[in-house]
PDB file of C-alpha atoms and ligand atoms in Angstrom:
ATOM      1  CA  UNK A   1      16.966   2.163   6.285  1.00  0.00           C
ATOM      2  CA  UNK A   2      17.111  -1.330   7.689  1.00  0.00           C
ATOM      3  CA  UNK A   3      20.877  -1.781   7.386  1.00  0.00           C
ATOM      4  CA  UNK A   4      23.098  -1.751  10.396  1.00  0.00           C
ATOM      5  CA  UNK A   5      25.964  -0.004  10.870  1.00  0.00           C
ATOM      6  CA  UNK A   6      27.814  -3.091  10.047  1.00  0.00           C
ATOM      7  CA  UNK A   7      25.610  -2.754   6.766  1.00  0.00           C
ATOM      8  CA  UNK A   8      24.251  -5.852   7.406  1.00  0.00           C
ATOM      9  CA  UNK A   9      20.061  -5.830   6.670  1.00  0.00           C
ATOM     10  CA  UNK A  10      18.439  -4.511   3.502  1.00  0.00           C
ATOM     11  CA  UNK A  11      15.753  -1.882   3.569  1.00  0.00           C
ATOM     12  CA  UNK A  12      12.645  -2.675   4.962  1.00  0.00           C
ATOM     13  CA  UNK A  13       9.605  -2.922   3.010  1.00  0.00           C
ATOM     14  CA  UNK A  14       5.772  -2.674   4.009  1.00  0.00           C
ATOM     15  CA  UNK A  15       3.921  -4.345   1.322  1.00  0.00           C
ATOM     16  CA  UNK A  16       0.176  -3.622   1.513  1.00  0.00           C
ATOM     17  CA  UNK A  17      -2.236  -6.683   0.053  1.00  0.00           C
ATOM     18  CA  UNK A  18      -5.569  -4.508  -0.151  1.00  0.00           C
ATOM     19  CA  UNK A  19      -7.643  -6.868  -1.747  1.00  0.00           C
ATOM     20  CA  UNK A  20     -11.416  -8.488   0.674  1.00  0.00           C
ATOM     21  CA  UNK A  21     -10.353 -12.042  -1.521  1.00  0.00           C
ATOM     22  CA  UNK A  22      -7.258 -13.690   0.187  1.00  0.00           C
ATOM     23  CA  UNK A  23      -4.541 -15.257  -2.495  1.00  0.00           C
ATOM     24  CA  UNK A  24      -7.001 -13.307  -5.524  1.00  0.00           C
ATOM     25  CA  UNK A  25      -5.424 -11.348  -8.256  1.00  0.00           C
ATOM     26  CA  UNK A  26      -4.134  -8.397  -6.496  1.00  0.00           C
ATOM     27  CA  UNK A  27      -2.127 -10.763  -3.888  1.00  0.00           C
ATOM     28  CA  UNK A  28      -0.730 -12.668  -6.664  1.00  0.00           C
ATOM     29  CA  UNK A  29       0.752  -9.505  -8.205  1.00  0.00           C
ATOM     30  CA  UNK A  30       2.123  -8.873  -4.185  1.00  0.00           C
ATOM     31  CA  UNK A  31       3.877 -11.825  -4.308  1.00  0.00           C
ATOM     32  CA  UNK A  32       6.034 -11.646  -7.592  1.00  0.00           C
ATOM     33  CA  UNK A  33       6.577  -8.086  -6.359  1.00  0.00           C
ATOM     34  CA  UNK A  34       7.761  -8.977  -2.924  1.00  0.00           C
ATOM     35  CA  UNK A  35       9.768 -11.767  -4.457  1.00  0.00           C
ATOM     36  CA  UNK A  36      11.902  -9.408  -6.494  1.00  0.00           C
ATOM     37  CA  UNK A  37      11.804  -7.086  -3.255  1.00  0.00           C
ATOM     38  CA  UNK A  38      13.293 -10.151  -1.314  1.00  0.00           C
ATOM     39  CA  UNK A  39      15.796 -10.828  -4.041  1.00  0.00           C
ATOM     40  CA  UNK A  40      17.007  -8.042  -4.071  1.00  0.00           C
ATOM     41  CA  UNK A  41      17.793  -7.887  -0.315  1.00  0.00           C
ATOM     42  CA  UNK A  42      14.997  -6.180   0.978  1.00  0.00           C
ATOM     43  CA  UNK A  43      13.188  -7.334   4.447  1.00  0.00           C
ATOM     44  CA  UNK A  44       9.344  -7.505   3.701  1.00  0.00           C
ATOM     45  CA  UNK A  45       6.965  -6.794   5.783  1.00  0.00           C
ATOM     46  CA  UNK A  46       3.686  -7.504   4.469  1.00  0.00           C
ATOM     47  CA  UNK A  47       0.332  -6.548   5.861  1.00  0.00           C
ATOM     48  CA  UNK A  48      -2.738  -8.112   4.574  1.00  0.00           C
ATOM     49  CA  UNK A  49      -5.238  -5.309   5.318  1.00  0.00           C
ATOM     50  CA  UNK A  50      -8.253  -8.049   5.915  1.00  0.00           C
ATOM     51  CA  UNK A  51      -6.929  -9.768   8.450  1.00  0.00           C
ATOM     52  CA  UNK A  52      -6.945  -6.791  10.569  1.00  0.00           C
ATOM     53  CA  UNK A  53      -9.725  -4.715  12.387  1.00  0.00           C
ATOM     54  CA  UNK A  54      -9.194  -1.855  11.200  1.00  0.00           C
ATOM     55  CA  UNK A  55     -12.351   0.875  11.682  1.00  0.00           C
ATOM     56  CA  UNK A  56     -13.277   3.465   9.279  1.00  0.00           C
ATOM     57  CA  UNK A  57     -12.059   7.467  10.430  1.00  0.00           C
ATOM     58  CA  UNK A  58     -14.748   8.712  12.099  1.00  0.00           C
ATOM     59  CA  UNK A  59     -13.922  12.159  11.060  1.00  0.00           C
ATOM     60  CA  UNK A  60     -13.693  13.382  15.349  1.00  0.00           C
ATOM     61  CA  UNK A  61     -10.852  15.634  14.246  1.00  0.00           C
ATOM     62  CA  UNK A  62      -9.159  13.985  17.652  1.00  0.00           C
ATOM     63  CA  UNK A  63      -5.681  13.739  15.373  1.00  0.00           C
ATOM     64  CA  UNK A  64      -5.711  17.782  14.547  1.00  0.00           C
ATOM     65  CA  UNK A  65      -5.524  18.353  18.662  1.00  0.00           C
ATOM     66  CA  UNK A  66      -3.359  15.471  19.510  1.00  0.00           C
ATOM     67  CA  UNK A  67      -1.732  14.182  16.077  1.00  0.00           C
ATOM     68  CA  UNK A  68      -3.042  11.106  16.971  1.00  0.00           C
ATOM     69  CA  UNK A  69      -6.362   8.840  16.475  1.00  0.00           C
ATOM     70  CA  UNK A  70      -8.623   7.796  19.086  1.00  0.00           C
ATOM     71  CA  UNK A  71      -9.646   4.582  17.810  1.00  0.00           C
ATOM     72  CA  UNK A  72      -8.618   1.719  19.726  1.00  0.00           C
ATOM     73  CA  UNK A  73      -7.658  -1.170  17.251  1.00  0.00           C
ATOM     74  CA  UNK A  74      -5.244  -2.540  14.945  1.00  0.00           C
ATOM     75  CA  UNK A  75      -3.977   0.294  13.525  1.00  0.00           C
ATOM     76  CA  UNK A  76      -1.915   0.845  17.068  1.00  0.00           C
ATOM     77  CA  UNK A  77       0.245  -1.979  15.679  1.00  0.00           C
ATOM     78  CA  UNK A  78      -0.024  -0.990  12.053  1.00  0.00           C
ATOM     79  CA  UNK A  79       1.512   3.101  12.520  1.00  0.00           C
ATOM     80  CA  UNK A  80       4.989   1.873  14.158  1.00  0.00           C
ATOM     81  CA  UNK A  81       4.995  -0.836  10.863  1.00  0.00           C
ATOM     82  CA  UNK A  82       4.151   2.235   7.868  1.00  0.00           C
ATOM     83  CA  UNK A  83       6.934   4.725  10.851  1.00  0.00           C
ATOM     84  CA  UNK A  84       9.687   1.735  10.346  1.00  0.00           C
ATOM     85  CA  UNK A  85       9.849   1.314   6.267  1.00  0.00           C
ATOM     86  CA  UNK A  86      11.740   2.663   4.422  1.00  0.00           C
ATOM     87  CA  UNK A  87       9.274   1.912   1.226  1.00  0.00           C
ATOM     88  CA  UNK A  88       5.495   1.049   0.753  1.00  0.00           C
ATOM     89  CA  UNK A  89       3.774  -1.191  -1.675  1.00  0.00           C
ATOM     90  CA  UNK A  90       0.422  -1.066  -2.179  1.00  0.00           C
ATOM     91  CA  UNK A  91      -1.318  -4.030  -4.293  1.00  0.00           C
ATOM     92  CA  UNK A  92      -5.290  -3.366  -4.520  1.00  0.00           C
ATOM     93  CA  UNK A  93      -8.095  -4.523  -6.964  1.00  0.00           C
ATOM     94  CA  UNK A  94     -10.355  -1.880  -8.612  1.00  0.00           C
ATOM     95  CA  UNK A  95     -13.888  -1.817  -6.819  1.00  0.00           C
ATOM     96  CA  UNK A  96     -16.222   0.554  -8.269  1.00  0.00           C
ATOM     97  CA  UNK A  97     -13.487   2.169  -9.897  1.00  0.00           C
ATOM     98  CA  UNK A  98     -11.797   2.565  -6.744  1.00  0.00           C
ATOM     99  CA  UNK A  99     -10.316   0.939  -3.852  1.00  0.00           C
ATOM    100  CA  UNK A 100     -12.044  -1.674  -1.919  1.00  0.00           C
ATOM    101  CA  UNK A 101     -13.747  -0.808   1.430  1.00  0.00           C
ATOM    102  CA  UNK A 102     -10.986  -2.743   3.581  1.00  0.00           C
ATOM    103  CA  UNK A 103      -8.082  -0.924   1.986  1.00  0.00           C
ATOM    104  CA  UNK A 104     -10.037   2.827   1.868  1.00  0.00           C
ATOM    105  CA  UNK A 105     -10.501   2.237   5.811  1.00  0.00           C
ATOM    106  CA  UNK A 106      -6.539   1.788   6.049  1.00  0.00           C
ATOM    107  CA  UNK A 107      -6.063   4.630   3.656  1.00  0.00           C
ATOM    108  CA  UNK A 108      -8.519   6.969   6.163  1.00  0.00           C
ATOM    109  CA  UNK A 109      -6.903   6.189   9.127  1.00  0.00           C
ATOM    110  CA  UNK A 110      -3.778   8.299   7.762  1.00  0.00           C
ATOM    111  CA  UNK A 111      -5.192  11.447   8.781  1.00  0.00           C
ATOM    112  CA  UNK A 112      -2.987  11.584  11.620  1.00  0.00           C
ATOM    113  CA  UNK A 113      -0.164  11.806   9.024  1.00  0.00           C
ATOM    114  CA  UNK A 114      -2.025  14.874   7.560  1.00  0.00           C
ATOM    115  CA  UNK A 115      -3.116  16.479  11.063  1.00  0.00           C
ATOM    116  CA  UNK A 116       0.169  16.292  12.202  1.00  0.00           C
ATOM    117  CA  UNK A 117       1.595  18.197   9.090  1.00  0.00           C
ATOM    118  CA  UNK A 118      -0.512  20.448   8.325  1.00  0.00           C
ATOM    119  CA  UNK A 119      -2.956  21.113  11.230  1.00  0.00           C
ATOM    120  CA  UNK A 120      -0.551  20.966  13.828  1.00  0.00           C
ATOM    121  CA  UNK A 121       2.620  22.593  11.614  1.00  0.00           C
ATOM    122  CA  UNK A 122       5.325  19.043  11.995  1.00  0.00           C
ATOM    123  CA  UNK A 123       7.879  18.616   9.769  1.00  0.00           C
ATOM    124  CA  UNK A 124       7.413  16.889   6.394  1.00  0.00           C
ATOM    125  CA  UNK A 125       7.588  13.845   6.035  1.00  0.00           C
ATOM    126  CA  UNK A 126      11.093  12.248   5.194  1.00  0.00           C
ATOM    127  CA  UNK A 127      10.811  11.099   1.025  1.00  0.00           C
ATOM    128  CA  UNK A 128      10.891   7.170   0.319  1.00  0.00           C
ATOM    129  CA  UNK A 129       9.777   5.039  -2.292  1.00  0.00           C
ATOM    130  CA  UNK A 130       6.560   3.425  -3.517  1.00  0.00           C
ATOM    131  CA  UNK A 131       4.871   1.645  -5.676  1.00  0.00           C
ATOM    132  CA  UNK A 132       1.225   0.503  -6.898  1.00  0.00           C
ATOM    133  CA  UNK A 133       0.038  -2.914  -8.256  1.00  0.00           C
ATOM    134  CA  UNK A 134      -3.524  -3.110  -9.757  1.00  0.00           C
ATOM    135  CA  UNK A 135      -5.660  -6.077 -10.391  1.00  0.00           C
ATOM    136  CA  UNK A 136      -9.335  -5.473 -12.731  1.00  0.00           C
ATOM    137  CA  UNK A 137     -11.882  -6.904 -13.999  1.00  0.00           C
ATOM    138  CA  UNK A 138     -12.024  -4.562 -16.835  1.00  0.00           C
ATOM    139  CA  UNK A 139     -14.388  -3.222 -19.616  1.00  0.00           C
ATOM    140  CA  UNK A 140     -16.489  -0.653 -17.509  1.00  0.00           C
ATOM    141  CA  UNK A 141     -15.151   3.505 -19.035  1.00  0.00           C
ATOM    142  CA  UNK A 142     -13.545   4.219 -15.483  1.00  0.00           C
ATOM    143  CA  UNK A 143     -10.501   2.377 -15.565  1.00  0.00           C
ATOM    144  CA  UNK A 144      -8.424   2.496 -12.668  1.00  0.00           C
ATOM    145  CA  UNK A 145      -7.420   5.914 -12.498  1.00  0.00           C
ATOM    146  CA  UNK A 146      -9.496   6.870  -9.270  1.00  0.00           C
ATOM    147  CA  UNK A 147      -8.118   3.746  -7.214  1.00  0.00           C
ATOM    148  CA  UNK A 148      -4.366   5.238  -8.092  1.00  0.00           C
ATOM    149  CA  UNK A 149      -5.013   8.462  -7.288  1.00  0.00           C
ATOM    150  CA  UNK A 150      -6.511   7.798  -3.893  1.00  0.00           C
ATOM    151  CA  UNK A 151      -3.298   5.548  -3.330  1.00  0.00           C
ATOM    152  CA  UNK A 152      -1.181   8.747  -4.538  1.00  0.00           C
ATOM    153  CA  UNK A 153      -3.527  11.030  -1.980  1.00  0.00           C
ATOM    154  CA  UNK A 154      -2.292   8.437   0.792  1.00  0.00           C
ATOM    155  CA  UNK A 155       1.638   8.148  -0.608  1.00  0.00           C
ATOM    156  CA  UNK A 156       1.399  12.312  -0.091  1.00  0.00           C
ATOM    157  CA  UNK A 157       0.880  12.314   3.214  1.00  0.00           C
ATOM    158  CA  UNK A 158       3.755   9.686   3.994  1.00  0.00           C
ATOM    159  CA  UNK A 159       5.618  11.678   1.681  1.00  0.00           C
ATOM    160  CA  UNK A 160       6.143   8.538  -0.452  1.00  0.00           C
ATOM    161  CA  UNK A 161       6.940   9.327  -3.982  1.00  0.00           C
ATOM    162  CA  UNK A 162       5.344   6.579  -6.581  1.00  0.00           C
ATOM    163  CA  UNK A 163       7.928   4.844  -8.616  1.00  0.00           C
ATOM    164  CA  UNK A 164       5.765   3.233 -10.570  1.00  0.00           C
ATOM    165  CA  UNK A 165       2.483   1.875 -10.714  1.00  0.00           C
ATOM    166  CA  UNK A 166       1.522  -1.823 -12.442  1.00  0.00           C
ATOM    167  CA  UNK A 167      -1.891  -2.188 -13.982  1.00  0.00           C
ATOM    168  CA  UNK A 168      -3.124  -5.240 -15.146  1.00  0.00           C
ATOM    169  CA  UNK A 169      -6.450  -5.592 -16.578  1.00  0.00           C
ATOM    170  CA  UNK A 170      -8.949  -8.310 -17.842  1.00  0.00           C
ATOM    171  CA  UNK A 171      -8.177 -10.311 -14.670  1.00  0.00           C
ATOM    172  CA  UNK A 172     -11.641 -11.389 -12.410  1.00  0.00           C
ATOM    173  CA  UNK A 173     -11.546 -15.049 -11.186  1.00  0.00           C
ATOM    174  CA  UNK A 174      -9.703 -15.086  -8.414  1.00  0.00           C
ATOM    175  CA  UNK A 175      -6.848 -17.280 -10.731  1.00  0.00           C
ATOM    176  CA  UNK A 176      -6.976 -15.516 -13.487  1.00  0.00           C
ATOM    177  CA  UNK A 177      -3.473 -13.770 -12.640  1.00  0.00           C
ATOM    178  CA  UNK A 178      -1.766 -17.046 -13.551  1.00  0.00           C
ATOM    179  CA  UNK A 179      -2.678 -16.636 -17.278  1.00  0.00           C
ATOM    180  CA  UNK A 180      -0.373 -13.644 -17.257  1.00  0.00           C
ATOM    181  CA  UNK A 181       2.797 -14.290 -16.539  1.00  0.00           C
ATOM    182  CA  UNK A 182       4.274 -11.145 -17.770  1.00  0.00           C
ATOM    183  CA  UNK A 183       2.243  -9.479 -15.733  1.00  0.00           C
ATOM    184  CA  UNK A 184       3.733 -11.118 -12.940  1.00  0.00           C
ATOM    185  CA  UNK A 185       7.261 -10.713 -14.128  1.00  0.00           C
ATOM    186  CA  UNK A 186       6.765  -7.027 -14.104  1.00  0.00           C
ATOM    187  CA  UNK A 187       5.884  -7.100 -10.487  1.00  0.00           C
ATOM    188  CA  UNK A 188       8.546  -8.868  -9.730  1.00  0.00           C
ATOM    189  CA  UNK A 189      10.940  -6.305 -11.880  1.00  0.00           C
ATOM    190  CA  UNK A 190       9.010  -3.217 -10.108  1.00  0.00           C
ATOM    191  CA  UNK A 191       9.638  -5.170  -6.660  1.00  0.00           C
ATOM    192  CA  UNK A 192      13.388  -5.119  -7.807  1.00  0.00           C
ATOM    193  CA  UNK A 193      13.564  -1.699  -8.812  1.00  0.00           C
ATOM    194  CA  UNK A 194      11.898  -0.727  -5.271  1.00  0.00           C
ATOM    195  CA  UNK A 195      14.389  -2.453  -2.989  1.00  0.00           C
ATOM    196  CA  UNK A 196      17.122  -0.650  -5.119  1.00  0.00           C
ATOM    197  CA  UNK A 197      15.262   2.701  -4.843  1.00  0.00           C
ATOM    198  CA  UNK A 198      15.105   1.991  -1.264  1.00  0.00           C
ATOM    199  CA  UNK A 199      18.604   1.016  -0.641  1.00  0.00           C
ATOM    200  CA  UNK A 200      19.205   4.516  -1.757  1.00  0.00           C
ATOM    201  CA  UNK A 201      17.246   6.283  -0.217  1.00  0.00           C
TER     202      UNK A 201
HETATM  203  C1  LIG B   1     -17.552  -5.308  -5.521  1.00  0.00           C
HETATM  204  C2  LIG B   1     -16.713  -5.377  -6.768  1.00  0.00           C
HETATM  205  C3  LIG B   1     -16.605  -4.269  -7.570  1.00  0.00           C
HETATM  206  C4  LIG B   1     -15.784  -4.298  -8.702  1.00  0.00           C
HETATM  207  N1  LIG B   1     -15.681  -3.175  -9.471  1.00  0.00           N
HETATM  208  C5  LIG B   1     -14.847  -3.152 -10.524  1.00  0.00           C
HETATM  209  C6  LIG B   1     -14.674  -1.962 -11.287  1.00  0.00           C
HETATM  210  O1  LIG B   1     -15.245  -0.921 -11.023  1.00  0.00           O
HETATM  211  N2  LIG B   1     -13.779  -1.991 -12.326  1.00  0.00           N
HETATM  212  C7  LIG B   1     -13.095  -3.112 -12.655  1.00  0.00           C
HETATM  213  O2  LIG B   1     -12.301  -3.072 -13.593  1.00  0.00           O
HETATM  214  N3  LIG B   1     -13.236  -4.283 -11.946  1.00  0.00           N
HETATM  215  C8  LIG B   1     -14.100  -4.317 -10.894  1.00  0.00           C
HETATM  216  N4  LIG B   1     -14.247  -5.472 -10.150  1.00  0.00           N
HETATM  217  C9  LIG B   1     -13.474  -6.665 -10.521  1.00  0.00           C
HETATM  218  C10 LIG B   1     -12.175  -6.807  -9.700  1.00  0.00           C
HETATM  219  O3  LIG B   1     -11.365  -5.671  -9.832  1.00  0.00           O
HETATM  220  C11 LIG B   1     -11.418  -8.043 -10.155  1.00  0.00           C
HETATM  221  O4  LIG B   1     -12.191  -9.203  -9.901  1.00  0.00           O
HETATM  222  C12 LIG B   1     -10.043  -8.186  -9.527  1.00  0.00           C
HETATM  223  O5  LIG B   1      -9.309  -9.151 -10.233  1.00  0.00           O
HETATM  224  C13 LIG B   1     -10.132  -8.589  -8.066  1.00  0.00           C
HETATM  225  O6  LIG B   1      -8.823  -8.663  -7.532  1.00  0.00           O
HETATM  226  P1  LIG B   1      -8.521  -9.560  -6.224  1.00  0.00           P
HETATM  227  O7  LIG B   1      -8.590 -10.995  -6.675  1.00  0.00           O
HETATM  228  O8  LIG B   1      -7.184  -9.140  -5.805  1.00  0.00           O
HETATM  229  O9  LIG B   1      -9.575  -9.215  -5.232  1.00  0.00           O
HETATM  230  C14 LIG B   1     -15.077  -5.476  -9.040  1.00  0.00           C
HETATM  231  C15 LIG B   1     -15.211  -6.618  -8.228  1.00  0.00           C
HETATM  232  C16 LIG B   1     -16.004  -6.564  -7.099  1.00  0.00           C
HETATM  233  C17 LIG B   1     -16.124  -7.809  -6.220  1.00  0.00           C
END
């Protein structure tokens, strides 16, 4: 928890943009969220996954000796940031019915979270909050039930437990968010409900 022992400072909040497209559909649903998060007195950290260098796992198995990765790049920034908060939102567009290739690369870089736990017998992980926003295009029979499930793999190992998760469909341009302003509402509600979930945690 972010809050000192003066109770000053709201709980902090990593919120994940996943999406290749800066400002696209995805982001726009990050922002309403981490509007509500901000209103309701969280401190938001957000990490826009593309503006990183971030490699793909190479699948060494360095992490199940060590518990950690051998890859020297962003990511030795990026683990103290997903250590610190006390929640984790994740905002991605569908991609082949999954996550896009910028976002999977973050995702497969938790292994050390996983080798630690259970290749190396640590502790679990300490429970907080989460949530998942989803932008689509839409009208293919996959829906976007493989991109949350590989988020909920991820929110396992950080022992994150999903509040909710926001799907919004029919959306392509990268404006096309603005012509649903519910949709944004709701991620601004969920954002809400998180920094309350996460003040109590
Ligand atoms: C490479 C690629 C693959 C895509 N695959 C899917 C898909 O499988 N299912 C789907 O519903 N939309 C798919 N889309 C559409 C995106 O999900 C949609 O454009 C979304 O609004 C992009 O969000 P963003 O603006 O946050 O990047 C794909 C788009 C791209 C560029």
């Amino acid at each position: 928890m972010g809050a000192d022992a003066s109770g000053v400072g709201g709980p902090r909040v990593l919120a994940i943009a996943g999406s290749p497209r800066r400002h696209g559909n995805s982001e726009r649903l990050l922002d309403a969220c981490i509007s509500g998060l901000a209103d309701a007195g969280a401190d938001v950290d957000e990490l826009v996954v593309v503006e990183h260098d971030i490699h793909p796992c190479r699948g060494c198995n360095a992490c199940s000796s060590t518990g950690e990765c051998v890859i020297v790049d962003d990511m030795r920034d990026i683990y103290p940031r997903i250590d610190d908060a006390d929640a984790i939102v994740v905002a991605s567009p569908v991609f082949f019915a999954t996550v896009p290739a910028v976002l999977k690369a973050l995702f497969d870089r938790m292994q050390p979270y996983w080798a630690r736990r259970y290749a190396l017998g640590g502790d679990a992980p300490e429970r907080r909050p989460g949530a998942i926003l989803i932008a689509r295009g839409g009208g293919d029979p996959y829906g976007p039930e493989a991109a949350v499930t590989t988020t909920k793999s991820v929110f396992g190992v950080l022992g994150i437990d999903c509040l909710d998760v926001l799907d919004v469909e029919h959306v392509d341009g990268p404006a096309d968010m603005g012509t649903h302003p519910d949709a944004l509402e709701s991620a601004k509600a969920l954002g809400e409900r998180l920094a309350q979930e996460a003040w109590r945690g």
